[in-house]
mmCIF file of C-alpha atoms in Angstrom:
data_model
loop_
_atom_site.group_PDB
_atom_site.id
_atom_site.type_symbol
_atom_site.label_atom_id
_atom_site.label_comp_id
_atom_site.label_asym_id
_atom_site.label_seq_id
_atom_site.Cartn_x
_atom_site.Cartn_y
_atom_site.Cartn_z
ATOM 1 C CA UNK M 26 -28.286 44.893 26.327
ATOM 2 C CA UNK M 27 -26.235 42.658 28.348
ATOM 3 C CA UNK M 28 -28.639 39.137 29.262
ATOM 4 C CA UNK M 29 -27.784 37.595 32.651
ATOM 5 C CA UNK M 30 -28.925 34.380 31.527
ATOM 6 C CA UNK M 31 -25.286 34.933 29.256
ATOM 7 C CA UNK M 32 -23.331 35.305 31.896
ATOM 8 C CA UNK M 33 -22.158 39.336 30.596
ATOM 9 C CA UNK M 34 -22.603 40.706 33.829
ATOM 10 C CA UNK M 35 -20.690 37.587 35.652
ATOM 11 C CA UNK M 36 -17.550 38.262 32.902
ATOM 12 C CA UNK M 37 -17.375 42.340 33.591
ATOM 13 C CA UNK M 38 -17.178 41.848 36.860
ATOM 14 C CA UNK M 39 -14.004 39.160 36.535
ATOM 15 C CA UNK M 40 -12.660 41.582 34.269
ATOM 16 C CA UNK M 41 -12.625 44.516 36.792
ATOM 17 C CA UNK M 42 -11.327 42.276 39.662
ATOM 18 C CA UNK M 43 -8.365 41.341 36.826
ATOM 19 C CA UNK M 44 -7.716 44.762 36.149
ATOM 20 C CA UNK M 45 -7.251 45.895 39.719
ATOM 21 C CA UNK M 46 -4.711 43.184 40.219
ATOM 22 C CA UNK M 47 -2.715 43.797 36.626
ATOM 23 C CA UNK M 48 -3.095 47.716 37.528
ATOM 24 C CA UNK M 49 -2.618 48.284 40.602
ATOM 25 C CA UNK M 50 -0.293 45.415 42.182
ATOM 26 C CA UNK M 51 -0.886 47.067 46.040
ATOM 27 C CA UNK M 52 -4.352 46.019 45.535
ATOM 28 C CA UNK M 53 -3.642 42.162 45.395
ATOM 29 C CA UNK M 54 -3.131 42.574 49.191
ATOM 30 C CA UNK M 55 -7.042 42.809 48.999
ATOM 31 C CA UNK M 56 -7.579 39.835 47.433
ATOM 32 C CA UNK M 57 -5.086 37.595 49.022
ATOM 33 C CA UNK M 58 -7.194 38.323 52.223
ATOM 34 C CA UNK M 59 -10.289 37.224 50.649
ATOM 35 C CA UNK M 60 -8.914 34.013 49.252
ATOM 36 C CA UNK M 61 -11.979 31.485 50.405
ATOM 37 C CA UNK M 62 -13.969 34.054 48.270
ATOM 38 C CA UNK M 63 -12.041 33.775 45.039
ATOM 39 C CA UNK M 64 -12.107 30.273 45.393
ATOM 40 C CA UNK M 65 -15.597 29.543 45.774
ATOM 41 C CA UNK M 66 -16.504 31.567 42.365
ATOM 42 C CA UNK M 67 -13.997 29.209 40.806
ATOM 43 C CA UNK M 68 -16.180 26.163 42.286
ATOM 44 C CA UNK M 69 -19.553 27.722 41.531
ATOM 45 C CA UNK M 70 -18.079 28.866 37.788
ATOM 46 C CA UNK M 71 -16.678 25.331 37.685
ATOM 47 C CA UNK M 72 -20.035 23.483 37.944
ATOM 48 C CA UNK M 73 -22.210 25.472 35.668
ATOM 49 C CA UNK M 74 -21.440 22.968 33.284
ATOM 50 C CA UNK M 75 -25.108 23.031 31.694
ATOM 51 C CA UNK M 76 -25.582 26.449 31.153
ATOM 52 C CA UNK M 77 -21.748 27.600 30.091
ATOM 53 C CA UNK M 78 -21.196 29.092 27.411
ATOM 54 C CA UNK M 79 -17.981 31.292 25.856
ATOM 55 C CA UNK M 80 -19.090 34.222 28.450
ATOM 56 C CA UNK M 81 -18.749 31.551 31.153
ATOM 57 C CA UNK M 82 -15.556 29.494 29.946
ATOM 58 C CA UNK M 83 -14.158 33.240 30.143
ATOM 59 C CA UNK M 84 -14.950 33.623 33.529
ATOM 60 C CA UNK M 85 -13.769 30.383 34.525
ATOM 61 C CA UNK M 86 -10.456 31.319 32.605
ATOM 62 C CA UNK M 87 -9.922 34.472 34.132
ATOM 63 C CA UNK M 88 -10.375 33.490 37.502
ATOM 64 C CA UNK M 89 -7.605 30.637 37.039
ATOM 65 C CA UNK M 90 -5.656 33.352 36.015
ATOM 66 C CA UNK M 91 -6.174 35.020 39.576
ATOM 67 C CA UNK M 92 -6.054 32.029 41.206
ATOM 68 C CA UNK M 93 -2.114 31.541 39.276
ATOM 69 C CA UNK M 94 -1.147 34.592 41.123
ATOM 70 C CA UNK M 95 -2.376 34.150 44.793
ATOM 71 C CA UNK M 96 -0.733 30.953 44.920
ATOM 72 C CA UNK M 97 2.702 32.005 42.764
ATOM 73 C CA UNK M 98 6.022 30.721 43.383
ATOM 74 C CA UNK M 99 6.295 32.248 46.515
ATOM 75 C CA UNK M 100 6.200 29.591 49.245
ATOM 76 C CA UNK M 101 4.605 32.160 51.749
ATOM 77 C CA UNK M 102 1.703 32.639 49.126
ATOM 78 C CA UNK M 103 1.283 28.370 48.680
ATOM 79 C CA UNK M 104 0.990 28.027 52.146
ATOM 80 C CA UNK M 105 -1.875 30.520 52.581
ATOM 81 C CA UNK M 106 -3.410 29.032 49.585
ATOM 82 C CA UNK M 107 -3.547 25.611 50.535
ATOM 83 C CA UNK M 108 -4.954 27.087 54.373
ATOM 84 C CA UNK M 109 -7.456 28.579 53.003
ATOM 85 C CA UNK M 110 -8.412 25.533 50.680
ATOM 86 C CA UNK M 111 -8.393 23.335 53.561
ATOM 87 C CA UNK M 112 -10.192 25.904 55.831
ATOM 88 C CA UNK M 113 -13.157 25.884 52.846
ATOM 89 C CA UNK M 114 -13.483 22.082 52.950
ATOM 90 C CA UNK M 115 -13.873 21.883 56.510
ATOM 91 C CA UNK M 116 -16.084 24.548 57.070
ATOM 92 C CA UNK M 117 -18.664 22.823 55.308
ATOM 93 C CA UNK M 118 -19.193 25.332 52.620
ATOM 94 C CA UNK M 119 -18.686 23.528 49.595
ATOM 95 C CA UNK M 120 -20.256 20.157 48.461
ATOM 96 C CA UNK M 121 -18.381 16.483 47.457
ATOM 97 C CA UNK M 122 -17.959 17.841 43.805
ATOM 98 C CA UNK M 123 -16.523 21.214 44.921
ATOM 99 C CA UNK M 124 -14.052 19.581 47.309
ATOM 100 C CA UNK M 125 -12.693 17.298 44.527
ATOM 101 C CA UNK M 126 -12.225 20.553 42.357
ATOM 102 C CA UNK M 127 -10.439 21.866 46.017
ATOM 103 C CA UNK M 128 -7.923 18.693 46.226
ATOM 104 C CA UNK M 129 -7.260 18.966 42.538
ATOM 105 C CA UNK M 130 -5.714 22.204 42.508
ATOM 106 C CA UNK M 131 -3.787 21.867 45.882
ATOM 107 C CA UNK M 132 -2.151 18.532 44.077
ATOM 108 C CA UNK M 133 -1.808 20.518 41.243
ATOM 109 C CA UNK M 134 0.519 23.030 43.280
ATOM 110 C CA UNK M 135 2.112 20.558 45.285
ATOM 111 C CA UNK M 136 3.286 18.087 42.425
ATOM 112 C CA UNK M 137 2.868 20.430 39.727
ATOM 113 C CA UNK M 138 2.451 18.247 36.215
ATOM 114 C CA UNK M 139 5.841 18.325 34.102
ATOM 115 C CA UNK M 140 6.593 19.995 31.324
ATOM 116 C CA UNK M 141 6.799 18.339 28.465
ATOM 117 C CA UNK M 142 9.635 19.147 26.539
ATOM 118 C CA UNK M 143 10.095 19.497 22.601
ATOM 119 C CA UNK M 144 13.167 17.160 21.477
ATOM 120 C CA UNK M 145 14.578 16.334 17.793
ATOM 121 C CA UNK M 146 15.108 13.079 16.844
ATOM 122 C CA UNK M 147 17.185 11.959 13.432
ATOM 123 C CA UNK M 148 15.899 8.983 11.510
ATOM 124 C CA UNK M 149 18.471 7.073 9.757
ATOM 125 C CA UNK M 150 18.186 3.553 7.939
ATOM 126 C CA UNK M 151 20.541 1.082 9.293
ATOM 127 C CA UNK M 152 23.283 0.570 6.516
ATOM 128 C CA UNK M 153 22.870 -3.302 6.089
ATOM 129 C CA UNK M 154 19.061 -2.258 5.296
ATOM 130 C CA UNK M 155 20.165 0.180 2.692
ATOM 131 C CA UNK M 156 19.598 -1.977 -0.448
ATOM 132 C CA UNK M 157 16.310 -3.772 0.890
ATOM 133 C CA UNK M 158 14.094 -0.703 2.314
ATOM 134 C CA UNK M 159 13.363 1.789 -0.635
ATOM 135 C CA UNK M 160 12.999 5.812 -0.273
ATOM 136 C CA UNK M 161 14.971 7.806 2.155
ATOM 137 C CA UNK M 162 14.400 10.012 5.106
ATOM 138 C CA UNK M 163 14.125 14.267 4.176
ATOM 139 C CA UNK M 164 14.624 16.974 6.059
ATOM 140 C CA UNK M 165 16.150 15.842 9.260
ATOM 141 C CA UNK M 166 15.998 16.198 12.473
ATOM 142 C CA UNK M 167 12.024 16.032 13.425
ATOM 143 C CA UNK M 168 10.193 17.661 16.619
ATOM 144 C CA UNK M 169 8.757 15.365 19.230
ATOM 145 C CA UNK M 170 5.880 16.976 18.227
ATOM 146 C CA UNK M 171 5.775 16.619 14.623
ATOM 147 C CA UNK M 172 4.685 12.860 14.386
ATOM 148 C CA UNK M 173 0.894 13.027 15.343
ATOM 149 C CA UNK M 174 0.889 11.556 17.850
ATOM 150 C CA UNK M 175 3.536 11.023 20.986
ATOM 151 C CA UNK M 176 4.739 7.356 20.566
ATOM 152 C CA UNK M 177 7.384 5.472 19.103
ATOM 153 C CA UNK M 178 4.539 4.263 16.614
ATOM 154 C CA UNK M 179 3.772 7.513 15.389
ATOM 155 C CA UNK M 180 7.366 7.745 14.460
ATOM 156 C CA UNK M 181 7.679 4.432 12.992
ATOM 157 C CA UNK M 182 3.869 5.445 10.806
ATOM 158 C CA UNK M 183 6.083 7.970 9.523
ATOM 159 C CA UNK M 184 8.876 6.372 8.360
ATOM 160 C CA UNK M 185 6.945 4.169 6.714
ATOM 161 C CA UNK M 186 4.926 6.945 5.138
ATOM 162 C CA UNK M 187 8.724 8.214 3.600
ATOM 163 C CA UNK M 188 10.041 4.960 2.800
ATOM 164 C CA UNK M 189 7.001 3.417 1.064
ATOM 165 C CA UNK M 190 6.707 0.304 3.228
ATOM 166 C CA UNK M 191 2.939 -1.054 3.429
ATOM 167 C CA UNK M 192 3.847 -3.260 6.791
ATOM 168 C CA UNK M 193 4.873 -0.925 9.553
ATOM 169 C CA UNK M 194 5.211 -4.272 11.330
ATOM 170 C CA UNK M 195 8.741 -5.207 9.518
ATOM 171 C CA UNK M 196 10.289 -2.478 11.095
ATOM 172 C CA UNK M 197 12.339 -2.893 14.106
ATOM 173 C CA UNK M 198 13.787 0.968 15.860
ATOM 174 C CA UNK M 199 16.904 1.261 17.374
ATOM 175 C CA UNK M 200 17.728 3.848 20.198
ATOM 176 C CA UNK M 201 21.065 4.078 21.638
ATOM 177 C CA UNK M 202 21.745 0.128 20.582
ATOM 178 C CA UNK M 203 18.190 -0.833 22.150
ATOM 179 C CA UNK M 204 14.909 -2.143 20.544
ATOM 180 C CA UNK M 205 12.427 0.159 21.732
ATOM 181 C CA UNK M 206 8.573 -1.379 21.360
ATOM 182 C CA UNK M 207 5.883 1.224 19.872
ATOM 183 C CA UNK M 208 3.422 1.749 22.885
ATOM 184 C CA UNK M 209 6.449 4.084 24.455
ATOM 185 C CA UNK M 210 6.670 7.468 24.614
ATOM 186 C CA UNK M 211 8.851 9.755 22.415
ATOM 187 C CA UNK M 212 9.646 11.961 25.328
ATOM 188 C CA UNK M 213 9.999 9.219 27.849
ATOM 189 C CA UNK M 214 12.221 7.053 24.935
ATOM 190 C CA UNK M 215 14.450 10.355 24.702
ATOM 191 C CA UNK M 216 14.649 10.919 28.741
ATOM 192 C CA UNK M 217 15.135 7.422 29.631
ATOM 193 C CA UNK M 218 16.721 6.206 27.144
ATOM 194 C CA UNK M 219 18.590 8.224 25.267
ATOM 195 C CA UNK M 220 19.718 11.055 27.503
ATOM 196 C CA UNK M 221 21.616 8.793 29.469
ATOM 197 C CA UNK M 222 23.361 6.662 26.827
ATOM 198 C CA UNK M 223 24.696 10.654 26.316
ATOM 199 C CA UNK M 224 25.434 11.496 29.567
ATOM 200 C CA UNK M 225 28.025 8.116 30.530
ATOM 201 C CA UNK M 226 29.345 8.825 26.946
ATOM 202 C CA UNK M 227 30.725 12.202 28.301
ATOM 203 C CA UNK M 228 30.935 11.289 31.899
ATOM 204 C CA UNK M 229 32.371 7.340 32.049
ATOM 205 C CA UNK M 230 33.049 7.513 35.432
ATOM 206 C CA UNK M 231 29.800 8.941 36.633
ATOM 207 C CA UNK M 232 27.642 6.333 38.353
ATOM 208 C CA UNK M 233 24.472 8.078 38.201
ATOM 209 C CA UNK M 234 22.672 10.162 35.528
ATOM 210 C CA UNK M 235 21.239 13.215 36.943
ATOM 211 C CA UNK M 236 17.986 14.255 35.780
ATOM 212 C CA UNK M 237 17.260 15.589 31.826
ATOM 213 C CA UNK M 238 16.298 18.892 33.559
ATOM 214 C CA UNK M 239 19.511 19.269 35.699
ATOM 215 C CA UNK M 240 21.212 18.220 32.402
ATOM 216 C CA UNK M 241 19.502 21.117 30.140
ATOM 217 C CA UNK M 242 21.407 24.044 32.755
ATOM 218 C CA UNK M 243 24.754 21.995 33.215
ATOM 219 C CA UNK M 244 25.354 21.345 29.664
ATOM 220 C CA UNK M 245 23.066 22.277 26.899
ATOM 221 C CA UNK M 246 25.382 20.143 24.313
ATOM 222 C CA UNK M 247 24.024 16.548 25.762
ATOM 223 C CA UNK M 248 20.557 17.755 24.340
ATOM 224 C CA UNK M 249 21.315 16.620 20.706
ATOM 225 C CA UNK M 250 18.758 15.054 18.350
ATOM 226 C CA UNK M 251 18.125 11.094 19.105
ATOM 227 C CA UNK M 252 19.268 8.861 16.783
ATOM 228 C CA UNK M 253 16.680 6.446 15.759
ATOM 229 C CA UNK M 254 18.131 3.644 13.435
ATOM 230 C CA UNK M 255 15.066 1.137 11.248
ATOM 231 C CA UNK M 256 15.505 -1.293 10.092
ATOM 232 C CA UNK M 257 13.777 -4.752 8.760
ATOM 233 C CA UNK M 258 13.035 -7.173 11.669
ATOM 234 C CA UNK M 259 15.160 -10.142 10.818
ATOM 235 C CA UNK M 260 17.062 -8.881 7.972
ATOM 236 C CA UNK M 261 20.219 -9.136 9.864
ATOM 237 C CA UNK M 262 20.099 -12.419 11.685
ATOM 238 C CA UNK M 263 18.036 -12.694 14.885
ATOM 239 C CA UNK M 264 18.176 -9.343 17.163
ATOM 240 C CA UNK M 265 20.752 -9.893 19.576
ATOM 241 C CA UNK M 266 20.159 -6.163 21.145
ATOM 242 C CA UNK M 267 18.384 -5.486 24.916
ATOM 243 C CA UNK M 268 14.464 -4.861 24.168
ATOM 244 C CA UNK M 269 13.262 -2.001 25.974
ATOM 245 C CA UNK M 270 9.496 -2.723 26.525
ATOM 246 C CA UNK M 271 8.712 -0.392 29.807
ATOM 247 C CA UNK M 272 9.502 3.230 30.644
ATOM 248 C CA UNK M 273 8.176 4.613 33.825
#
């Protein structure tokens, strides 16, 4: 028998409110009209924190899920979203911890997070290392997503994993004729750093680089795999190269 304590009944009834929506799309009308209702069962599901369990998570996830569609890519539908967010906050209805919940999700839709993208990178030794840094680099290029983590350590770990190096320390990365340090980002290395080094390669004469994301539609061949050159800090002579240190 199905325990309220459980939260069975709460999840059959988010499942039936689901299925009228995926079913029947003339009956989201319905429940775009009763978005301040919809909303507060996300708040309430949202701060039954000590008794949630898988039912409840469920719920929770479900009701994101109808939350997703009232406030879709249509601008009309934001609008009314946001309205009826506001309208819940200043009617009083929901406490300090259910308003911060409310002003989450209405940043959320406003600056929605970015996506972050999978790139390939291609680790090569620098040839005047070749003789001084043992093993080699297999099966390349790598996914951003590969390393274990998302900085430029994580990809220096690994080389050092493949090359047999105990001191990740001696090694020095290259990106696009830059030092890069290893607190940075993969993604933000590849989008900062090495996307445009690509871009004024192909377009000298262009004074600005437009954004990676304008750059994926206009001309899919610019997304290549980032070169990443190692080598042993010092072994050539004192680094002469710009030191990228800061991304934004």
């Amino acid at each position: 028998m199905p325990q309220l304590s459980a939260g069975h009944s709460l999840c059959r009834l988010v499942k039936i409110v689901a299925l009228m929506m995926n079913d029947k799309p003339a009956l989201t009308t319905i429940v775009q009209q009763n978005v301040r209702i919809v909303l507060k069962t996300l708040l309430k599901l949202k701060k039954l924190t000590l008794v949630k369990n898988k039912q409840i998570t469920n719920c929770e996830d479900q009701i994101n899920g109808i939350f997703k569609k009232l406030h879709s890519e249509n601008d009309a539908d934001k609008s009314n979203f946001i309205k009826e967010c506001l309208g819940l906050i200043e009617s009083g209805d929901c406490d300090l911890q259910e308003a911060r919940y409310v002003f989450e999700d209405i940043c959320k839709m406003i600056v929605p997070a970015k996506p972050e993208y999978e790139y390939y990178l291609h680790l090569q030794k620098a040839r005047s290392n070749e003789e001084f840094i043992p093993g080699r680099i297999t099966k390349n290029p790598h996914s951003s997503k590969s390393f274990g983590g998302k900085t430029m350590g994580d990809v220096r770990l690994k080389i050092c994993r493949d090359c047999d190096i105990g001191e990740p320390e001696m090694l020095e990365l290259l990106v696009a004729g830059k030092i890069v340090t290893m607190n940075l980002p993969i993604n933000a290395v590849y989008e900062q750093v090495w996307w445009p080094s690509q871009y004024k390669a192909k377009h000298p004469d262009s004074y600005e680089v437009p954004p990676i994301e304008q750059g994926m539609k206009e001309d899919r061949s610019l997304i290549n795999s980032m070169v990443i050159i190692f080598r042993l800090a010092g072994m050539d002579g004192e680094a002469t190269e710009d030191r990228v240190e800061s991304l934004q």
